[in-house]
mmCIF file of C-alpha atoms and ligand atoms in Angstrom:
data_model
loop_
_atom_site.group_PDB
_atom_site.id
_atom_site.type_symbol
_atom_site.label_atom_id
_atom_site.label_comp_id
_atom_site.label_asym_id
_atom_site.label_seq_id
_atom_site.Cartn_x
_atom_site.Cartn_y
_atom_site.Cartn_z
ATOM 1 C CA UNK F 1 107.997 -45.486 -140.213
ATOM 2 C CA UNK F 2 109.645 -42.406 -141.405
ATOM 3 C CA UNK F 3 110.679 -39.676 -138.517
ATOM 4 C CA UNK F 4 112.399 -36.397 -138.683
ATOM 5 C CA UNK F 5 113.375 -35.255 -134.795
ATOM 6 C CA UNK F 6 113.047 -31.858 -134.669
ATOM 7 C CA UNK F 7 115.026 -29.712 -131.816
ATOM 8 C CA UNK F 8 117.660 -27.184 -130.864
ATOM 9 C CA UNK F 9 121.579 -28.409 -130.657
ATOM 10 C CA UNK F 10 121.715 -30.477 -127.480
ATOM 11 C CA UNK F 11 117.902 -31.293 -127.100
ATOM 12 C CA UNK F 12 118.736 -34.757 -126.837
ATOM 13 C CA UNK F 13 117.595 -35.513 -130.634
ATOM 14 C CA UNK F 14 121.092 -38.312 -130.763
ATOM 15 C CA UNK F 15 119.820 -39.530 -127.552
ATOM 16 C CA UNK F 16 116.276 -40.030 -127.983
ATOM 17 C CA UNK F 17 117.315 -41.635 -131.260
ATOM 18 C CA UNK F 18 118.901 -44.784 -129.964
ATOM 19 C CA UNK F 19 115.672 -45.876 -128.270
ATOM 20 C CA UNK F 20 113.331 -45.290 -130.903
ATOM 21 C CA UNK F 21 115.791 -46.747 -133.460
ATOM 22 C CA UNK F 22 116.120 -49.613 -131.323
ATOM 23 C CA UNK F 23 111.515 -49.623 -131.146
ATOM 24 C CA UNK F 24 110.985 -49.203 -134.943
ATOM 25 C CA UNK F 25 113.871 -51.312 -135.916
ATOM 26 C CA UNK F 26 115.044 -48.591 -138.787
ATOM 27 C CA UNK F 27 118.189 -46.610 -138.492
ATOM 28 C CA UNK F 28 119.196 -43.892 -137.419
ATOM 29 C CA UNK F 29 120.214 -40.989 -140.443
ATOM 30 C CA UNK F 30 122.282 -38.345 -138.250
ATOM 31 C CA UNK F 31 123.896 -35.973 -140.638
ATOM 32 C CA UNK F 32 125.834 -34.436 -138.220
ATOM 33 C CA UNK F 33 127.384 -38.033 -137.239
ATOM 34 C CA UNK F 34 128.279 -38.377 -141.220
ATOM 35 C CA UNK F 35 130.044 -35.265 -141.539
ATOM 36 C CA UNK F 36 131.998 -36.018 -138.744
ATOM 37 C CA UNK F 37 132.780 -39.761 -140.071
ATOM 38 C CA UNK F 38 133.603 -37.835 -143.465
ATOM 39 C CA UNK F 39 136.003 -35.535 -141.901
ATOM 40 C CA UNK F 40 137.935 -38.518 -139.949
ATOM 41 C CA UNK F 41 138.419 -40.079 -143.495
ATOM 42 C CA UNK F 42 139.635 -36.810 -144.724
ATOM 43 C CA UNK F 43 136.663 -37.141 -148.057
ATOM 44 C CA UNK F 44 136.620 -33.854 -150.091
ATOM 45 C CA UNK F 45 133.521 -33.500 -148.565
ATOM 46 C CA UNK F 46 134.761 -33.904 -144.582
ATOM 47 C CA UNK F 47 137.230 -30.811 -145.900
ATOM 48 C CA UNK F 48 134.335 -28.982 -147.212
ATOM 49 C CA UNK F 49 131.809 -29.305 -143.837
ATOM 50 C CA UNK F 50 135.025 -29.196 -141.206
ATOM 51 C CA UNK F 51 135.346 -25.211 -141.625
ATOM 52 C CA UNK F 52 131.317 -24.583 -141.266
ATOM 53 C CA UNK F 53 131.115 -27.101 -138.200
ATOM 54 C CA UNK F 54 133.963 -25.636 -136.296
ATOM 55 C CA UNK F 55 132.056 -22.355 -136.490
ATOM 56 C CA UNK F 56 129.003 -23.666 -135.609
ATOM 57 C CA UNK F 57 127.383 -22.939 -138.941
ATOM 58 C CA UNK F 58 125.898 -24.912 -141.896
ATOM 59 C CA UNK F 59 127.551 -26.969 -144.483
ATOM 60 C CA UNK F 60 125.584 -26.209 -147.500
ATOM 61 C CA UNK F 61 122.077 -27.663 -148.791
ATOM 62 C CA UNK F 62 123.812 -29.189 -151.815
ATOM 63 C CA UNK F 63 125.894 -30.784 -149.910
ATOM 64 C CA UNK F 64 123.700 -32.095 -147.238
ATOM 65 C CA UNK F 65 120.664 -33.152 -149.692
ATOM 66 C CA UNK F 66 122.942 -35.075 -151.601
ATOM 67 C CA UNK F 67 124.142 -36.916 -148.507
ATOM 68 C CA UNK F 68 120.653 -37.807 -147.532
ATOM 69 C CA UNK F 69 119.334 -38.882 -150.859
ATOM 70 C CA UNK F 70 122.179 -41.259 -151.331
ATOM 71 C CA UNK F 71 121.897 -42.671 -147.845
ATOM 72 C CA UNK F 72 117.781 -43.368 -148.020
ATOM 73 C CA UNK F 73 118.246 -45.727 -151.617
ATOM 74 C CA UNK F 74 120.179 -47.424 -149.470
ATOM 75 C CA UNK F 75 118.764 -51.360 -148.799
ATOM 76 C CA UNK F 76 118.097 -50.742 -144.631
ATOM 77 C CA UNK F 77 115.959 -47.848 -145.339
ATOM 78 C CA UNK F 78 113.343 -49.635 -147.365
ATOM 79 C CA UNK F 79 111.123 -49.882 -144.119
ATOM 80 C CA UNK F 80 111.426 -46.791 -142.791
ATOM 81 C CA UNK F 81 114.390 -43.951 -141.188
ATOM 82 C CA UNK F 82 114.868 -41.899 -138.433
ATOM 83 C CA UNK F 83 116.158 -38.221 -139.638
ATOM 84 C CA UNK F 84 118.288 -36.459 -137.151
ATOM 85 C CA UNK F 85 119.518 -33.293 -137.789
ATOM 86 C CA UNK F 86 117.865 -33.278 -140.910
ATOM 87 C CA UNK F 87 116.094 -31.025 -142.448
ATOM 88 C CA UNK F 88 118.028 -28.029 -141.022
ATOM 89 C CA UNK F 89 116.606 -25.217 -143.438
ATOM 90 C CA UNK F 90 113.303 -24.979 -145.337
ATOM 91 C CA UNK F 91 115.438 -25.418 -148.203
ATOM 92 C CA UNK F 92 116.173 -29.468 -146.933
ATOM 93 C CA UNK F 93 113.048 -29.355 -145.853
ATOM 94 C CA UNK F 94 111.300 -28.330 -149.226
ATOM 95 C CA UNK F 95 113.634 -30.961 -151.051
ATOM 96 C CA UNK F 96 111.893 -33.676 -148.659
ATOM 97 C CA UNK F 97 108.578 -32.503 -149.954
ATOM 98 C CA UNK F 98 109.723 -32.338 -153.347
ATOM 99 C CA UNK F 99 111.317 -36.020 -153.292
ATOM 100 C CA UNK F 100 107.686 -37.380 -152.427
ATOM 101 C CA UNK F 101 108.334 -38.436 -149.348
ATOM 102 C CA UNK F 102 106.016 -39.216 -147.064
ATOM 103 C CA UNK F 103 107.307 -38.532 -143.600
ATOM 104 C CA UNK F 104 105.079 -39.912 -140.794
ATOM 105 C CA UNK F 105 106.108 -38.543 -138.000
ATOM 106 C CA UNK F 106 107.716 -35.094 -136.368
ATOM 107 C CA UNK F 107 108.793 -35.076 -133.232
ATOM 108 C CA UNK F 108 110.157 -31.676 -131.890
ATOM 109 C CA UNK F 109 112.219 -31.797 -128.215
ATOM 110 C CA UNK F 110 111.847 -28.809 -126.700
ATOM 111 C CA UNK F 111 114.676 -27.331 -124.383
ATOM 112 C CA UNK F 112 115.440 -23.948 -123.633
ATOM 113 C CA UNK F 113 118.876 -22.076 -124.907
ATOM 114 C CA UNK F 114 119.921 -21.627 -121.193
ATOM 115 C CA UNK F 115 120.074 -25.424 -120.258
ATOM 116 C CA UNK F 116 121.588 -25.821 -123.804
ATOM 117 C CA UNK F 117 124.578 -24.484 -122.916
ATOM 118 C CA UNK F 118 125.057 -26.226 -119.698
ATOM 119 C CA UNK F 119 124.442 -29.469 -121.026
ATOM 120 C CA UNK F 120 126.993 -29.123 -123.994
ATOM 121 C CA UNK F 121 130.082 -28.979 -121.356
ATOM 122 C CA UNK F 122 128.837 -32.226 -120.076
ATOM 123 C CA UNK F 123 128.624 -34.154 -122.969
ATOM 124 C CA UNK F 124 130.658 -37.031 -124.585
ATOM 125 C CA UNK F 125 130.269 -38.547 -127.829
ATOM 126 C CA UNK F 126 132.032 -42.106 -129.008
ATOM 127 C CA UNK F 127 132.452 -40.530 -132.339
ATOM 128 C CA UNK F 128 132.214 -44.057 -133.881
ATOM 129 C CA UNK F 129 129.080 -44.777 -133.449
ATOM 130 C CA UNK F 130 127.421 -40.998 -132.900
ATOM 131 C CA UNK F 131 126.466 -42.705 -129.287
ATOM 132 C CA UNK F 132 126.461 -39.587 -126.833
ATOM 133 C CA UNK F 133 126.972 -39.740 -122.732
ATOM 134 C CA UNK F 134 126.730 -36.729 -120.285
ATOM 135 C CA UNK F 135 129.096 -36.789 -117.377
ATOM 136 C CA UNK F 136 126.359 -36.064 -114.890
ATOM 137 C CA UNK F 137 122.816 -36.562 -115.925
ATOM 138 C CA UNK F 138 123.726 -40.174 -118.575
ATOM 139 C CA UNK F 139 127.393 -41.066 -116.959
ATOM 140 C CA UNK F 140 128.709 -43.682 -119.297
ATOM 141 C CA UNK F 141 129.291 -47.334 -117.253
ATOM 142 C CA UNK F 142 133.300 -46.970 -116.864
ATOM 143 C CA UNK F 143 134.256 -43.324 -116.972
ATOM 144 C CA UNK F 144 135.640 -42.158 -120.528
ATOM 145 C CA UNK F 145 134.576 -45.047 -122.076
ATOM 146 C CA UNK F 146 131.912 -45.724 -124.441
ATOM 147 C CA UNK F 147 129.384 -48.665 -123.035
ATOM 148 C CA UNK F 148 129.324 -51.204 -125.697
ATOM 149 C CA UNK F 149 132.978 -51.172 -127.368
ATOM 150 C CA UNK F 150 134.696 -50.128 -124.581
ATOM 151 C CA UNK F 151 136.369 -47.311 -126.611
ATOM 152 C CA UNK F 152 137.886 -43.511 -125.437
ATOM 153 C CA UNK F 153 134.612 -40.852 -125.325
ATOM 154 C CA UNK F 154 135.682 -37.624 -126.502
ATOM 155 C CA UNK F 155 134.308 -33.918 -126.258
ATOM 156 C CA UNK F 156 133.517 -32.362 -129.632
ATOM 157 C CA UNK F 157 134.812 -29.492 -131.403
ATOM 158 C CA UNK F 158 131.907 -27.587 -131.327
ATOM 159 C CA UNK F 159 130.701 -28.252 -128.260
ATOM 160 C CA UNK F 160 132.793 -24.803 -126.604
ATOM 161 C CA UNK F 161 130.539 -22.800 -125.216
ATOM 162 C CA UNK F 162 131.190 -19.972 -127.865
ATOM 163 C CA UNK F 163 130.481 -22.458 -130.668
ATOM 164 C CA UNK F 164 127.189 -23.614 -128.728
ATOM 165 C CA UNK F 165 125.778 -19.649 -128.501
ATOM 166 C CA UNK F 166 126.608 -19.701 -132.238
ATOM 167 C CA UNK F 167 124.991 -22.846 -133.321
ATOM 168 C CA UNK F 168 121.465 -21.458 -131.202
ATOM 169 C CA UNK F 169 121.745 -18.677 -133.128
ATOM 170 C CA UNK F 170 122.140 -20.376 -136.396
ATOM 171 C CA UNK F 171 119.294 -22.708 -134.504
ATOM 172 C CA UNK F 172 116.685 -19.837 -134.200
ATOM 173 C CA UNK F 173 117.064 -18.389 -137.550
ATOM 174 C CA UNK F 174 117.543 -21.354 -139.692
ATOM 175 C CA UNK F 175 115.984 -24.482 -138.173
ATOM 176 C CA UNK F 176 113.206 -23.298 -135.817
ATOM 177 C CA UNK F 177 110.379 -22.042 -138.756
ATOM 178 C CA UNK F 178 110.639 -26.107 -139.785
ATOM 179 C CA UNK F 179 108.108 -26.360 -136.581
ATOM 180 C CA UNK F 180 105.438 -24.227 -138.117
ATOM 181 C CA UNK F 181 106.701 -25.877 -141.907
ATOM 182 C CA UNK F 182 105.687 -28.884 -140.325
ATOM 183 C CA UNK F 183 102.883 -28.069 -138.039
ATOM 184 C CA UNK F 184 101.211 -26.453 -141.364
ATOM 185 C CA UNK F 185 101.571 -30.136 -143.163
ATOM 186 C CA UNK F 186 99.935 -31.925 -140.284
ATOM 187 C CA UNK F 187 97.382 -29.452 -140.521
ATOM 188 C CA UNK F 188 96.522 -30.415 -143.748
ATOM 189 C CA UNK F 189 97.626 -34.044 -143.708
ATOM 190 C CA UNK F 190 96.194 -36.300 -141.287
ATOM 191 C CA UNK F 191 99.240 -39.437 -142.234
ATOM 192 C CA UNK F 192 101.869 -37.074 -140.311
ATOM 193 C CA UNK F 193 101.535 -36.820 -136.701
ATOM 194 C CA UNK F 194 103.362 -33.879 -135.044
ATOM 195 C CA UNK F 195 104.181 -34.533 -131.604
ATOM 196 C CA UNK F 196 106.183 -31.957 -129.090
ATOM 197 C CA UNK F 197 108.193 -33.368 -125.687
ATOM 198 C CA UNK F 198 109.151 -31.179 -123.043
ATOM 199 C CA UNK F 199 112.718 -31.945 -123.549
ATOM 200 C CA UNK F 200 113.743 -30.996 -119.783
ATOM 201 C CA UNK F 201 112.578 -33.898 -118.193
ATOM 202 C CA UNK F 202 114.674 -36.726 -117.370
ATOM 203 C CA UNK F 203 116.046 -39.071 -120.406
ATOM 204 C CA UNK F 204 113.395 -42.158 -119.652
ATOM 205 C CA UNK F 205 110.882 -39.312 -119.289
ATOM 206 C CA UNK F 206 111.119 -38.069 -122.183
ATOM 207 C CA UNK F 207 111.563 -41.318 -124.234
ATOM 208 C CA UNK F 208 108.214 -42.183 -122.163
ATOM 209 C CA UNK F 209 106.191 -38.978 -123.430
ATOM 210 C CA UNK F 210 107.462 -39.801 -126.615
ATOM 211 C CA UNK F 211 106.122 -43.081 -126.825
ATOM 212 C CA UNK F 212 102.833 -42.460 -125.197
ATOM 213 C CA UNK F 213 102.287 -39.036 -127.270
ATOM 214 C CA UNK F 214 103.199 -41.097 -131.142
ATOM 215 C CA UNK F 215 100.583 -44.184 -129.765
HETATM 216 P P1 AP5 B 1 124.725 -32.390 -135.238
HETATM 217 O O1 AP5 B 1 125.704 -33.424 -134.894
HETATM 218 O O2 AP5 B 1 123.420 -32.786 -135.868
HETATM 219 O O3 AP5 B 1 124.487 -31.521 -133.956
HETATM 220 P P2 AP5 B 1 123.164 -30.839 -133.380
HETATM 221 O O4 AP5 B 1 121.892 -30.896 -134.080
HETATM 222 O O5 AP5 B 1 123.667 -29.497 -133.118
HETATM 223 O O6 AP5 B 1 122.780 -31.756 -132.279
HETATM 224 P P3 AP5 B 1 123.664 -32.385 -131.276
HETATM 225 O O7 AP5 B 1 124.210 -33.684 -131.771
HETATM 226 O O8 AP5 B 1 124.686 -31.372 -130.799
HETATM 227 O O9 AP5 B 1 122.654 -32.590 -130.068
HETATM 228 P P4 AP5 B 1 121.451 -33.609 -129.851
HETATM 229 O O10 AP5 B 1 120.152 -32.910 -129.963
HETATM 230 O O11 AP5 B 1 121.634 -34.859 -130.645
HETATM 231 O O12 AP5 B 1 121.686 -33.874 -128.293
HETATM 232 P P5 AP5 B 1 122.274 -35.138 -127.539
HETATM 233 O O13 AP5 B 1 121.298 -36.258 -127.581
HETATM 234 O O14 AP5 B 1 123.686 -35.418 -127.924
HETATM 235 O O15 AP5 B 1 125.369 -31.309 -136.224
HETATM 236 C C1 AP5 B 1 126.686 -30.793 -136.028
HETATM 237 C C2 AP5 B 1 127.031 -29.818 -137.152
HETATM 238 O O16 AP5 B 1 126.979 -30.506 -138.434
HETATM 239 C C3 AP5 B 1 126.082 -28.633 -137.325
HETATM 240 O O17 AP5 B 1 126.395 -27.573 -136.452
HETATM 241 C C4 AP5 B 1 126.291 -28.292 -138.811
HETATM 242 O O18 AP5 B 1 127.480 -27.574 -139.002
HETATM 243 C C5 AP5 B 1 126.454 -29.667 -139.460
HETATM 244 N N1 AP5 B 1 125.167 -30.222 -139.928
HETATM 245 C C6 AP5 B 1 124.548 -31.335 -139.457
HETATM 246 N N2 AP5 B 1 123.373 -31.532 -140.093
HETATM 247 C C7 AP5 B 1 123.255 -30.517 -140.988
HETATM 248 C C8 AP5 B 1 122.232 -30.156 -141.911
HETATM 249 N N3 AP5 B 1 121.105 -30.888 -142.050
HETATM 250 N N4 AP5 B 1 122.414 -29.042 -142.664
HETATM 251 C C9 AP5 B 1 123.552 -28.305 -142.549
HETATM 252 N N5 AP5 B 1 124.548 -28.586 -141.680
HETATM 253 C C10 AP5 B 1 124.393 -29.685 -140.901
HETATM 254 O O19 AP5 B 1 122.237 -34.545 -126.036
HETATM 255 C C11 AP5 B 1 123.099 -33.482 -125.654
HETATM 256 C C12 AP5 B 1 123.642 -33.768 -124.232
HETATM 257 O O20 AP5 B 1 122.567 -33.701 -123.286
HETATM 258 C C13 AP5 B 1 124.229 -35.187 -124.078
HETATM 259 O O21 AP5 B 1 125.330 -35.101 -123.209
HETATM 260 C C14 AP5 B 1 123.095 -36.006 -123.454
HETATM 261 O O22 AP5 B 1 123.563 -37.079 -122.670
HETATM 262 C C15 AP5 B 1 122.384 -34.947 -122.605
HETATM 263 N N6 AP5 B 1 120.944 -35.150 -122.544
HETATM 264 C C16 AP5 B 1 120.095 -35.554 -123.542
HETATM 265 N N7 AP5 B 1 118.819 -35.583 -123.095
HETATM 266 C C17 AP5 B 1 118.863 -35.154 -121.800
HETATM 267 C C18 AP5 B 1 117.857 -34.965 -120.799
HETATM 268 N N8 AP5 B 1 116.551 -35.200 -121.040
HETATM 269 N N9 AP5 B 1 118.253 -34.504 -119.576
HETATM 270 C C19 AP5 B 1 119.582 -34.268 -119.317
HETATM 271 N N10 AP5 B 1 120.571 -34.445 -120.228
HETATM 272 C C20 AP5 B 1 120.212 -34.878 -121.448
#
């Protein structure tokens, strides 16, 4: 099972991603959760994304495409990957194409810019693991503290709201024309089902209309 989730910053793509990892048994590629693990190591590369992050823009194809196609040889993804937060520009998304691969599902989470930014001030992330939390609507089980290690949740960087209005913006010019990319390719390929959520709903509801829409 190959998946790309598809959806603004904030739709819930990280959190919708820990139940279906946990259905299909395959992992979970977030590139956003690499960059960050590459900047806490302080890699040339970490350097490289940390300036285009904190502004809430994009770290380059090159660098991202690379990062992907290294991660998929790897030995878990022989049966299948979740991509989240990837592809970001048609660019990504043409190199997917180009690479062969056959992607069999797209599932785009649909949440408008206005609850975007209200949802960003509530969020934590346990950077570790990329697992995210929301203060009021996904509280973790002891305040400030991730659920299964017991660690200190943090709020991100980017997640001020004048970072947030710039990474929609970057959103609406850059990432949204993947859903017609992709609606096009299920057009003309019956193997890849596109599927859309109403990404509003509550967290179980929307893992529910996930489920039931994919079959
Ligand atoms: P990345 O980490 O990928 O960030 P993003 O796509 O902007 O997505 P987020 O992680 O912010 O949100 P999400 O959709 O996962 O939402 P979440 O589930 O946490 O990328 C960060 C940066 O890295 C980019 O800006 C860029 O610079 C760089 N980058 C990454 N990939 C790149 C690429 N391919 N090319 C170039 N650059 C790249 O949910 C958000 C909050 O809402 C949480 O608090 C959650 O608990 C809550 N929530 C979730 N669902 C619901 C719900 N249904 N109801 C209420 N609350 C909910």
């Amino acid at each position: 099972m190959r998946i790309i989730l598809l959806g603004a910053p904030g739709a819930g793509k990280g959190t919708q991603a820990q139940f279906l990892t946990k259905k299909y048994n395959i992992p979970q590629i977030s590139t956003g959760d690499m960059l960050r693990a590459a900047i806490k190591a302080g890699t040339e590369m970490g350097k490289l994304a940390k300036a285009a992050m904190d502004a809430g823009q994009l770290v380059t194809d090159e660098i991202i495409i690379g990062l992907v196609k290294d991660r998929i040889a790897e030995d878990d993804c022989k049966n299948g990957y979740l991509l989240d937060g990837f592809p970001r520009t048609l660019a990504q998304a043409d190199a997917v194409t180009d690479a062969g691969i056959q992607i069999d599902a797209v599932i785009e989470i649909d949440v408008p810019d206005s609850e975007i930014v209200k949802r960003m001030s509530g969020r934590r992330a346990h950077l570790a693991s990329g697992r995210t939390y929301h203060i009021v609507y996904n509280p973790p089980k002891v305040e400030g503290k991730d659920d299964e290690t017991g660690e200190d949740l943090v709020q991100r960087d980017d997640d001020k709201e004048e970072v947030v209005l710039d990474r929609l913006k970057v959103y609406h010019e850059l990432t949204q024309p993947l859903i017609g990319y992709y609606k096009d390719q299920a057009a003309k390929n019956s193997a890849i089902t596109y599927i859309t959520v109403d990404g509003t709903a509550d967290i179980s509801d929307v893992e529910a209309a996930i489920i039931s829409k994919l079959g």
